[in-house]
PDB file of C-alpha atoms in Angstrom:
ATOM      1  CA  MET A   1     240.426 115.896  34.992  1.00 37.00           C
ATOM      2  CA  ILE A   2     238.443 113.654  32.619  1.00 40.00           C
ATOM      3  CA  THR A   3     235.852 115.039  30.233  1.00 41.00           C
ATOM      4  CA  TYR A   4     233.102 112.922  28.773  1.00 41.00           C
ATOM      5  CA  SER A   5     232.550 112.354  25.086  1.00 43.00           C
ATOM      6  CA  ASP A   6     229.112 113.968  25.055  1.00 45.00           C
ATOM      7  CA  ASP A   7     230.991 117.291  24.956  1.00 44.00           C
ATOM      8  CA  MET A   8     232.944 116.334  21.829  1.00 50.00           C
ATOM      9  CA  GLY A   9     230.130 116.120  19.265  1.00 55.00           C
ATOM     10  CA  MET A  10     229.773 113.582  16.461  1.00 76.00           C
ATOM     11  CA  VAL A  11     232.808 112.404  14.506  1.00 87.00           C
ATOM     12  CA  SER A  12     232.714 113.721  10.919  1.00 89.00           C
ATOM     13  CA  THR A  13     236.401 113.560   9.923  1.00 93.00           C
ATOM     14  CA  VAL A  14     239.052 111.078  11.067  1.00 94.00           C
ATOM     15  CA  GLY A  15     242.769 111.650  10.633  1.00 95.00           C
ATOM     16  CA  VAL A  16     245.144 108.684  10.656  1.00 95.00           C
ATOM     17  CA  ILE A  17     248.829 108.750  11.668  1.00 95.00           C
ATOM     18  CA  LEU A  18     250.815 105.689  10.542  1.00 93.00           C
ATOM     19  CA  HIS A  19     253.917 103.922  11.771  1.00 89.00           C
ATOM     20  CA  PRO A  20     256.618 104.277   9.096  1.00 84.00           C
ATOM     21  CA  ARG A  21     257.273 100.524   8.839  1.00 83.00           C
ATOM     22  CA  ARG A  22     254.623  98.391  10.530  1.00 83.00           C
ATOM     23  CA  ASP A  23     251.792  96.934   8.436  1.00 83.00           C
ATOM     24  CA  SER A  24     248.716  99.124   8.961  1.00 85.00           C
ATOM     25  CA  LYS A  25     246.666  97.834   6.002  1.00 85.00           C
ATOM     26  CA  GLU A  26     244.144  95.887   8.128  1.00 87.00           C
ATOM     27  CA  ALA A  27     243.590  98.786  10.507  1.00 91.00           C
ATOM     28  CA  ILE A  28     243.208 101.335   7.692  1.00 90.00           C
ATOM     29  CA  GLU A  29     240.652  99.165   5.898  1.00 90.00           C
ATOM     30  CA  THR A  30     238.681  98.740   9.141  1.00 93.00           C
ATOM     31  CA  ILE A  31     238.563 102.505   9.653  1.00 94.00           C
ATOM     32  CA  ILE A  32     237.636 103.225   6.017  1.00 92.00           C
ATOM     33  CA  ASP A  33     234.830 100.630   6.040  1.00 92.00           C
ATOM     34  CA  TRP A  34     233.460 102.131   9.264  1.00 92.00           C
ATOM     35  CA  ALA A  35     233.745 105.658   7.876  1.00 91.00           C
ATOM     36  CA  ARG A  36     232.055 104.805   4.552  1.00 90.00           C
ATOM     37  CA  LEU A  37     228.889 103.575   6.290  1.00 90.00           C
ATOM     38  CA  ARG A  38     228.661 106.820   8.275  1.00 89.00           C
ATOM     39  CA  GLU A  39     229.727 109.280   5.569  1.00 91.00           C
ATOM     40  CA  VAL A  40     232.818 110.132   7.607  1.00 91.00           C
ATOM     41  CA  THR A  41     235.891 111.498   5.792  1.00 93.00           C
ATOM     42  CA  VAL A  42     239.250 109.787   6.416  1.00 94.00           C
ATOM     43  CA  LEU A  43     242.403 111.902   6.048  1.00 94.00           C
ATOM     44  CA  GLY A  44     246.054 110.852   6.081  1.00 92.00           C
ATOM     45  CA  LEU A  45     249.434 112.472   5.560  1.00 93.00           C
ATOM     46  CA  HIS A  46     250.670 112.508   1.944  1.00 90.00           C
ATOM     47  CA  ASP A  47     253.813 110.449   2.518  1.00 87.00           C
ATOM     48  CA  GLU A  48     252.034 107.903   4.741  1.00 87.00           C
ATOM     49  CA  VAL A  49     248.846 106.987   2.902  1.00 81.00           C
ATOM     50  CA  GLY A  50     250.643 107.280  -0.435  1.00 75.00           C
ATOM     51  CA  ARG A  51     252.436 103.999   0.213  1.00 74.00           C
ATOM     52  CA  ILE A  52     249.182 102.151   1.019  1.00 74.00           C
ATOM     53  CA  ASP A  53     246.458 101.352  -1.502  1.00 68.00           C
ATOM     54  CA  CYS A  54     243.528 102.999   0.271  1.00 77.00           C
ATOM     55  CA  SER A  55     240.935 105.715  -0.210  1.00 83.00           C
ATOM     56  CA  ALA A  56     242.088 108.011   2.604  1.00 88.00           C
ATOM     57  CA  VAL A  57     242.389 111.610   1.395  1.00 91.00           C
ATOM     58  CA  PRO A  58     246.041 112.750   1.412  1.00 91.00           C
ATOM     59  CA  VAL A  59     246.634 116.129   3.108  1.00 94.00           C
ATOM     60  CA  ASP A  60     249.467 117.983   4.805  1.00 94.00           C
ATOM     61  CA  ALA A  61     249.998 118.039   8.565  1.00 94.00           C
ATOM     62  CA  ALA A  62     248.284 121.400   9.082  1.00 94.00           C
ATOM     63  CA  ALA A  63     245.136 120.269   7.248  1.00 94.00           C
ATOM     64  CA  LEU A  64     245.080 116.953   9.092  1.00 95.00           C
ATOM     65  CA  ALA A  65     245.238 118.642  12.495  1.00 93.00           C
ATOM     66  CA  GLY A  66     242.829 121.392  11.512  1.00 93.00           C
ATOM     67  CA  ARG A  67     240.103 119.301   9.878  1.00 94.00           C
ATOM     68  CA  ALA A  68     239.989 116.046  11.888  1.00 94.00           C
ATOM     69  CA  ASN A  69     237.820 115.790  14.985  1.00 92.00           C
ATOM     70  CA  LEU A  70     239.258 112.375  15.842  1.00 94.00           C
ATOM     71  CA  LEU A  71     242.853 111.262  15.281  1.00 96.00           C
ATOM     72  CA  VAL A  72     243.786 107.577  15.173  1.00 96.00           C
ATOM     73  CA  SER A  73     247.424 106.651  15.775  1.00 95.00           C
ATOM     74  CA  LEU A  74     248.351 103.325  14.159  1.00 94.00           C
ATOM     75  CA  GLY A  75     251.705 102.048  15.404  1.00 92.00           C
ATOM     76  CA  GLY A  76     253.520 102.112  18.695  1.00 89.00           C
ATOM     77  CA  ASP A  77     254.356 104.617  21.407  1.00 90.00           C
ATOM     78  CA  GLY A  78     256.480 106.725  19.056  1.00 91.00           C
ATOM     79  CA  THR A  79     253.593 107.079  16.600  1.00 93.00           C
ATOM     80  CA  MET A  80     251.271 108.053  19.451  1.00 94.00           C
ATOM     81  CA  LEU A  81     253.698 110.723  20.665  1.00 94.00           C
ATOM     82  CA  ARG A  82     254.004 112.075  17.119  1.00 94.00           C
ATOM     83  CA  ALA A  83     250.216 112.277  16.785  1.00 95.00           C
ATOM     84  CA  MET A  84     249.978 114.143  20.092  1.00 95.00           C
ATOM     85  CA  ARG A  85     252.677 116.624  19.058  1.00 94.00           C
ATOM     86  CA  LEU A  86     251.035 117.177  15.661  1.00 92.00           C
ATOM     87  CA  ASN A  87     247.744 117.900  17.402  1.00 90.00           C
ATOM     88  CA  SER A  88     249.109 119.847  20.391  1.00 91.00           C
ATOM     89  CA  GLY A  89     246.982 122.692  21.667  1.00 88.00           C
ATOM     90  CA  ARG A  90     243.772 121.343  20.122  1.00 90.00           C
ATOM     91  CA  ASN A  91     240.872 119.538  21.780  1.00 90.00           C
ATOM     92  CA  THR A  92     240.788 116.786  19.137  1.00 92.00           C
ATOM     93  CA  PRO A  93     241.178 113.421  20.927  1.00 94.00           C
ATOM     94  CA  VAL A  94     243.715 110.804  19.826  1.00 96.00           C
ATOM     95  CA  LEU A  95     242.905 107.072  19.831  1.00 96.00           C
ATOM     96  CA  GLY A  96     246.060 104.961  20.071  1.00 94.00           C
ATOM     97  CA  VAL A  97     245.973 101.610  18.250  1.00 94.00           C
ATOM     98  CA  ASN A  98     248.921  99.318  18.859  1.00 91.00           C
ATOM     99  CA  LEU A  99     250.424  97.447  15.894  1.00 89.00           C
ATOM    100  CA  GLY A 100     252.933  94.717  16.669  1.00 73.00           C
ATOM    101  CA  LYS A 101     254.828  95.012  19.948  1.00 71.00           C
ATOM    102  CA  LEU A 102     253.051  95.817  23.199  1.00 67.00           C
ATOM    103  CA  GLY A 103     252.535  99.568  23.372  1.00 70.00           C
ATOM    104  CA  PHE A 104     252.272 101.536  26.566  1.00 79.00           C
ATOM    105  CA  LEU A 105     250.452 104.650  25.362  1.00 88.00           C
ATOM    106  CA  ALA A 106     248.054 102.951  22.949  1.00 87.00           C
ATOM    107  CA  GLU A 107     244.557 102.277  24.263  1.00 90.00           C
ATOM    108  CA  ILE A 108     243.780  99.168  22.180  1.00 90.00           C
ATOM    109  CA  ASP A 109     245.370  96.497  19.999  1.00 88.00           C
ATOM    110  CA  VAL A 110     244.445  96.311  16.319  1.00 88.00           C
ATOM    111  CA  HIS A 111     241.963  93.432  16.743  1.00 89.00           C
ATOM    112  CA  GLU A 112     240.008  95.630  19.181  1.00 91.00           C
ATOM    113  CA  LEU A 113     239.503  98.399  16.629  1.00 93.00           C
ATOM    114  CA  PRO A 114     235.981  97.399  15.412  1.00 91.00           C
ATOM    115  CA  PRO A 115     234.412  97.411  18.921  1.00 91.00           C
ATOM    116  CA  ALA A 116     236.359 100.596  19.726  1.00 92.00           C
ATOM    117  CA  LEU A 117     234.828 102.382  16.727  1.00 89.00           C
ATOM    118  CA  SER A 118     231.389 101.117  17.778  1.00 87.00           C
ATOM    119  CA  ALA A 119     231.997 102.546  21.255  1.00 90.00           C
ATOM    120  CA  ILE A 120     232.905 105.886  19.676  1.00 88.00           C
ATOM    121  CA  ASP A 121     229.663 105.726  17.659  1.00 84.00           C
ATOM    122  CA  ASN A 122     227.757 105.251  20.905  1.00 85.00           C
ATOM    123  CA  ARG A 123     229.826 107.831  22.817  1.00 88.00           C
ATOM    124  CA  GLN A 124     230.933 105.156  25.256  1.00 89.00           C
ATOM    125  CA  TYR A 125     234.337 106.621  25.919  1.00 92.00           C
ATOM    126  CA  THR A 126     236.042 109.396  27.838  1.00 92.00           C
ATOM    127  CA  VAL A 127     238.654 111.939  26.840  1.00 93.00           C
ATOM    128  CA  GLU A 128     241.626 112.402  29.132  1.00 92.00           C
ATOM    129  CA  PRO A 129     243.972 115.416  28.949  1.00 93.00           C
ATOM    130  CA  ARG A 130     247.737 114.981  28.754  1.00 94.00           C
ATOM    131  CA  MET A 131     250.263 117.564  29.862  1.00 96.00           C
ATOM    132  CA  ALA A 132     253.518 118.324  28.048  1.00 97.00           C
ATOM    133  CA  VAL A 133     256.833 119.948  28.906  1.00 98.00           C
ATOM    134  CA  ARG A 134     258.145 122.785  26.768  1.00 98.00           C
ATOM    135  CA  ALA A 135     261.301 124.852  26.376  1.00 98.00           C
ATOM    136  CA  MET A 136     263.097 127.238  24.012  1.00 97.00           C
ATOM    137  CA  LEU A 137     266.349 125.786  22.687  1.00 97.00           C
ATOM    138  CA  PRO A 138     268.903 128.409  21.552  1.00 91.00           C
ATOM    139  CA  GLY A 139     269.343 128.312  17.795  1.00 91.00           C
ATOM    140  CA  VAL A 140     266.456 125.862  17.322  1.00 95.00           C
ATOM    141  CA  GLY A 141     263.291 127.329  18.829  1.00 95.00           C
ATOM    142  CA  ALA A 142     260.340 125.881  20.712  1.00 96.00           C
ATOM    143  CA  LEU A 143     260.427 122.300  21.990  1.00 97.00           C
ATOM    144  CA  LEU A 144     257.370 120.325  23.096  1.00 97.00           C
ATOM    145  CA  ALA A 145     257.500 116.826  24.585  1.00 97.00           C
ATOM    146  CA  PHE A 146     254.815 114.526  25.938  1.00 97.00           C
ATOM    147  CA  ASN A 147     257.310 112.077  27.469  1.00 97.00           C
ATOM    148  CA  ASP A 148     260.492 113.985  28.248  1.00 98.00           C
ATOM    149  CA  ILE A 149     263.170 116.494  27.397  1.00 98.00           C
ATOM    150  CA  ALA A 150     266.629 115.169  28.288  1.00 98.00           C
ATOM    151  CA  LEU A 151     270.135 116.611  28.305  1.00 98.00           C
ATOM    152  CA  VAL A 152     272.303 113.639  27.367  1.00 98.00           C
ATOM    153  CA  ARG A 153     276.075 113.205  27.339  1.00 97.00           C
ATOM    154  CA  ILE A 154     277.720 112.528  24.001  1.00 97.00           C
ATOM    155  CA  PRO A 155     280.142 109.574  24.243  1.00 94.00           C
ATOM    156  CA  GLY A 156     283.701 110.864  24.412  1.00 93.00           C
ATOM    157  CA  ASP A 157     282.669 114.431  25.301  1.00 94.00           C
ATOM    158  CA  GLY A 158     282.475 114.059  29.077  1.00 92.00           C
ATOM    159  CA  LEU A 159     279.620 113.883  31.576  1.00 96.00           C
ATOM    160  CA  ALA A 160     276.495 116.003  31.692  1.00 97.00           C
ATOM    161  CA  ALA A 161     277.383 118.524  34.412  1.00 97.00           C
ATOM    162  CA  VAL A 162     274.207 120.485  35.070  1.00 98.00           C
ATOM    163  CA  SER A 163     273.006 122.901  37.744  1.00 98.00           C
ATOM    164  CA  VAL A 164     269.284 122.502  38.518  1.00 98.00           C
ATOM    165  CA  SER A 165     267.320 125.565  39.684  1.00 98.00           C
ATOM    166  CA  VAL A 166     263.602 125.688  40.486  1.00 98.00           C
ATOM    167  CA  GLU A 167     261.792 129.000  40.117  1.00 97.00           C
ATOM    168  CA  GLY A 168     265.185 130.734  40.029  1.00 96.00           C
ATOM    169  CA  SER A 169     266.401 129.098  43.233  1.00 97.00           C
ATOM    170  CA  PRO A 170     269.491 126.840  42.851  1.00 97.00           C
ATOM    171  CA  PHE A 171     268.826 123.315  44.121  1.00 97.00           C
ATOM    172  CA  VAL A 172     271.516 120.828  43.079  1.00 97.00           C
ATOM    173  CA  ARG A 173     274.518 120.414  40.777  1.00 96.00           C
ATOM    174  CA  LEU A 174     274.572 117.074  38.993  1.00 96.00           C
ATOM    175  CA  ALA A 175     277.158 115.084  37.079  1.00 96.00           C
ATOM    176  CA  ALA A 176     275.400 112.276  35.210  1.00 97.00           C
ATOM    177  CA  ASP A 177     274.950 110.486  31.920  1.00 97.00           C
ATOM    178  CA  ALA A 178     271.767 112.511  31.425  1.00 98.00           C
ATOM    179  CA  VAL A 179     269.357 114.828  33.197  1.00 98.00           C
ATOM    180  CA  ILE A 180     265.753 114.051  32.264  1.00 98.00           C
ATOM    181  CA  VAL A 181     262.732 116.339  32.640  1.00 98.00           C
ATOM    182  CA  ALA A 182     259.719 114.024  32.308  1.00 98.00           C
ATOM    183  CA  THR A 183     255.955 114.424  32.339  1.00 97.00           C
ATOM    184  CA  SER A 184     253.781 112.092  34.377  1.00 96.00           C
ATOM    185  CA  THR A 185     253.084 110.238  31.099  1.00 94.00           C
ATOM    186  CA  GLY A 186     256.839 109.984  30.498  1.00 95.00           C
ATOM    187  CA  SER A 187     257.493 108.659  33.992  1.00 95.00           C
ATOM    188  CA  THR A 188     257.359 105.128  32.538  1.00 93.00           C
ATOM    189  CA  ALA A 189     259.842 105.878  29.745  1.00 93.00           C
ATOM    190  CA  TYR A 190     263.452 107.163  30.036  1.00 96.00           C
ATOM    191  CA  SER A 191     262.772 108.436  33.555  1.00 96.00           C
ATOM    192  CA  PHE A 192     261.758 104.969  34.745  1.00 95.00           C
ATOM    193  CA  SER A 193     264.896 103.372  33.309  1.00 94.00           C
ATOM    194  CA  ALA A 194     266.909 105.959  35.259  1.00 96.00           C
ATOM    195  CA  GLY A 195     265.252 104.928  38.528  1.00 95.00           C
ATOM    196  CA  GLY A 196     262.429 107.454  38.640  1.00 96.00           C
ATOM    197  CA  PRO A 197     258.983 106.725  40.106  1.00 96.00           C
ATOM    198  CA  ILE A 198     255.899 105.532  38.241  1.00 94.00           C
ATOM    199  CA  VAL A 199     253.427 108.424  38.207  1.00 95.00           C
ATOM    200  CA  SER A 200     249.761 108.292  37.234  1.00 93.00           C
ATOM    201  CA  PRO A 201     249.274 110.154  33.924  1.00 90.00           C
ATOM    202  CA  THR A 202     246.478 112.167  35.542  1.00 89.00           C
ATOM    203  CA  VAL A 203     248.915 113.794  37.996  1.00 93.00           C
ATOM    204  CA  GLU A 204     249.625 117.437  37.112  1.00 93.00           C
ATOM    205  CA  GLY A 205     253.323 117.605  37.808  1.00 95.00           C
ATOM    206  CA  PHE A 206     256.655 116.707  36.275  1.00 97.00           C
ATOM    207  CA  LEU A 207     259.968 115.113  37.215  1.00 98.00           C
ATOM    208  CA  VAL A 208     263.659 115.934  37.098  1.00 98.00           C
ATOM    209  CA  VAL A 209     265.656 112.689  37.151  1.00 98.00           C
ATOM    210  CA  PRO A 210     269.429 112.152  36.811  1.00 97.00           C
ATOM    211  CA  SER A 211     270.530 109.058  34.901  1.00 97.00           C
ATOM    212  CA  ALA A 212     273.606 107.244  36.285  1.00 95.00           C
ATOM    213  CA  ALA A 213     274.442 110.169  38.564  1.00 94.00           C
ATOM    214  CA  HIS A 214     278.107 110.519  39.531  1.00 90.00           C
ATOM    215  CA  SER A 215     277.173 112.422  42.678  1.00 80.00           C
ATOM    216  CA  THR A 216     275.794 111.831  46.150  1.00 85.00           C
ATOM    217  CA  PHE A 217     272.363 113.135  45.186  1.00 88.00           C
ATOM    218  CA  ASN A 218     270.735 110.742  42.724  1.00 92.00           C
ATOM    219  CA  ARG A 219     267.025 111.138  43.499  1.00 94.00           C
ATOM    220  CA  ALA A 220     264.101 112.263  41.365  1.00 96.00           C
ATOM    221  CA  LEU A 221     262.697 115.723  42.007  1.00 97.00           C
ATOM    222  CA  VAL A 222     258.919 116.128  41.654  1.00 97.00           C
ATOM    223  CA  LEU A 223     257.704 119.589  40.648  1.00 98.00           C
ATOM    224  CA  SER A 224     254.323 121.265  40.522  1.00 97.00           C
ATOM    225  CA  ILE A 225     252.870 121.924  37.091  1.00 96.00           C
ATOM    226  CA  ASP A 226     253.087 125.659  37.874  1.00 97.00           C
ATOM    227  CA  GLU A 227     256.830 125.645  38.582  1.00 98.00           C
ATOM    228  CA  GLU A 228     259.647 125.875  36.057  1.00 98.00           C
ATOM    229  CA  VAL A 229     263.093 124.341  36.160  1.00 98.00           C
ATOM    230  CA  THR A 230     266.281 125.767  34.654  1.00 98.00           C
ATOM    231  CA  LEU A 231     269.125 123.480  33.633  1.00 98.00           C
ATOM    232  CA  ASP A 232     272.449 125.354  33.377  1.00 98.00           C
ATOM    233  CA  VAL A 233     275.258 123.504  31.609  1.00 98.00           C
ATOM    234  CA  LEU A 234     278.329 123.924  33.835  1.00 98.00           C
ATOM    235  CA  PRO A 235     281.866 124.744  32.609  1.00 97.00           C
ATOM    236  CA  SER A 236     282.973 121.187  33.458  1.00 96.00           C
ATOM    237  CA  SER A 237     280.319 119.629  31.218  1.00 97.00           C
ATOM    238  CA  GLY A 238     280.808 118.066  27.833  1.00 96.00           C
ATOM    239  CA  ARG A 239     278.644 119.049  24.888  1.00 97.00           C
ATOM    240  CA  LEU A 240     275.115 117.713  25.471  1.00 98.00           C
ATOM    241  CA  ALA A 241     272.479 116.412  23.088  1.00 98.00           C
ATOM    242  CA  VAL A 242     268.962 117.689  23.733  1.00 98.00           C
ATOM    243  CA  GLU A 243     266.492 114.863  23.191  1.00 98.00           C
ATOM    244  CA  VAL A 244     262.770 115.507  22.777  1.00 97.00           C
ATOM    245  CA  ASP A 245     260.714 112.332  23.212  1.00 96.00           C
ATOM    246  CA  GLY A 246     263.818 110.356  22.283  1.00 94.00           C
ATOM    247  CA  GLN A 247     264.726 112.369  19.166  1.00 95.00           C
ATOM    248  CA  ILE A 248     267.725 114.726  19.054  1.00 97.00           C
ATOM    249  CA  ALA A 249     266.495 118.308  18.594  1.00 97.00           C
ATOM    250  CA  GLY A 250     269.819 120.094  19.049  1.00 98.00           C
ATOM    251  CA  TYR A 251     272.779 120.584  21.363  1.00 98.00           C
ATOM    252  CA  LEU A 252     273.883 122.644  24.365  1.00 98.00           C
ATOM    253  CA  ASN A 253     277.415 123.688  25.269  1.00 97.00           C
ATOM    254  CA  ALA A 254     278.968 124.774  28.568  1.00 97.00           C
ATOM    255  CA  GLY A 255     277.541 128.126  29.646  1.00 97.00           C
ATOM    256  CA  GLN A 256     274.181 127.602  27.942  1.00 97.00           C
ATOM    257  CA  SER A 257     270.907 126.805  29.699  1.00 97.00           C
ATOM    258  CA  LEU A 258     267.436 125.423  29.113  1.00 98.00           C
ATOM    259  CA  THR A 259     264.340 126.466  31.058  1.00 98.00           C
ATOM    260  CA  VAL A 260     261.548 123.893  31.059  1.00 98.00           C
ATOM    261  CA  SER A 261     257.931 124.448  32.076  1.00 98.00           C
ATOM    262  CA  ALA A 262     254.741 122.418  31.881  1.00 97.00           C
ATOM    263  CA  GLN A 263     251.711 122.912  29.652  1.00 96.00           C
ATOM    264  CA  ARG A 264     248.342 121.705  30.839  1.00 95.00           C
ATOM    265  CA  SER A 265     246.038 119.769  28.492  1.00 94.00           C
ATOM    266  CA  ALA A 266     248.454 119.986  25.571  1.00 95.00           C
ATOM    267  CA  ALA A 267     246.775 116.924  24.043  1.00 95.00           C
ATOM    268  CA  HIS A 268     243.782 114.676  24.689  1.00 94.00           C
ATOM    269  CA  VAL A 269     243.548 110.897  24.438  1.00 94.00           C
ATOM    270  CA  VAL A 270     240.594 108.539  24.058  1.00 94.00           C
ATOM    271  CA  ARG A 271     239.968 106.141  26.915  1.00 93.00           C
ATOM    272  CA  LEU A 272     237.559 103.242  26.439  1.00 92.00           C
ATOM    273  CA  GLY A 273     237.845 101.752  29.906  1.00 83.00           C
ATOM    274  CA  THR A 274     238.986  98.324  28.644  1.00 78.00           C
ATOM    275  CA  THR A 275     242.270  98.549  30.577  1.00 80.00           C
ATOM    276  CA  THR A 276     243.697 100.831  33.249  1.00 84.00           C
ATOM    277  CA  PHE A 277     247.020 102.640  33.370  1.00 86.00           C
ATOM    278  CA  TYR A 278     248.155 100.215  36.084  1.00 86.00           C
ATOM    279  CA  GLU A 279     247.271  97.134  34.031  1.00 86.00           C
ATOM    280  CA  ARG A 280     249.244  98.502  31.084  1.00 83.00           C
ATOM    281  CA  ALA A 281     252.141  99.369  33.400  1.00 84.00           C
ATOM    282  CA  ARG A 282     252.218  95.848  34.864  1.00 86.00           C
ATOM    283  CA  ARG A 283     252.352  94.287  31.394  1.00 81.00           C
ATOM    284  CA  LYS A 284     254.764  96.670  29.735  1.00 81.00           C
ATOM    285  CA  LEU A 285     257.173  96.994  32.680  1.00 83.00           C
ATOM    286  CA  ARG A 286     256.732  93.348  33.739  1.00 81.00           C
ATOM    287  CA  VAL A 287     255.886  94.318  37.293  1.00 82.00           C
ATOM    288  CA  SER A 288     255.605  91.275  39.544  1.00 80.00           C
ATOM    289  CA  GLY A 289     256.989  91.932  43.021  1.00 75.00           C
ATOM    290  CA  SER A 290     258.994  90.139  45.650  1.00 66.00           C
ATOM    291  CA  ALA A 291     258.969  86.393  46.057  1.00 65.00           C
ATOM    292  CA  GLU A 292     258.935  87.030  49.806  1.00 70.00           C
ATOM    293  CA  ALA A 293     255.478  88.513  49.474  1.00 70.00           C
ATOM    294  CA  ASP A 294     254.014  85.255  48.108  1.00 66.00           C
TER     295      ASP A 294
END
């Protein structure tokens, strides 16, 4: 479902999330100049705006998420995912601005920021919800991912031997390098590299995909957003790292399990209509096709 910006009200406070290394000075100055003319407050995280000479107000993460009614992610896909996690559960939309390498999740490149802000002024944009996958990891607590949660073998510790059950019903036992539970947004990330399908980010469902499966069954499983999947680590498995959007959150040992479910509208992203998901997918994934089709 897509909601239109008329429902979001006027922007009064912008929060910026910065890539830890890429140069965001030009983008920050563009946002601050735009904000100054409209008496809009610009907020940033203490440790991020502190290393840039700018007039953004430094705040903590809770204040940034609570006060901003527009978030701007300046960086790459990792920065965008971090902004979505920081803002999870709120209706505040996130505008992704790509700095440097071609980003998949970002809506615009940095040189497109001035017209993008003008479009926001004129409410010429839409807001699109994004689902997440969530789980409770023993000894760690709640996990939330907008791309994927993956159980990954640790080199030297043996394969990931995992039993997959859906809604309490056993389905398949896998031996693989990893077992990935991916959102539709994350279908173009780790899941894609493991041979999973490309899924429109508007699809309300999620995937279970084995990576380098050492078993007869090596296909992706597509689940409804209302189903949950349980991954039981089998006695024959090595110790597994639990990755959340590519970052290690903890570990699972043989005999432990992880139950993953989906969360609707866990975040919202700004869409300006300048490109489509399929155009971004073609560029980022270098989709061309068969020479026989030409």
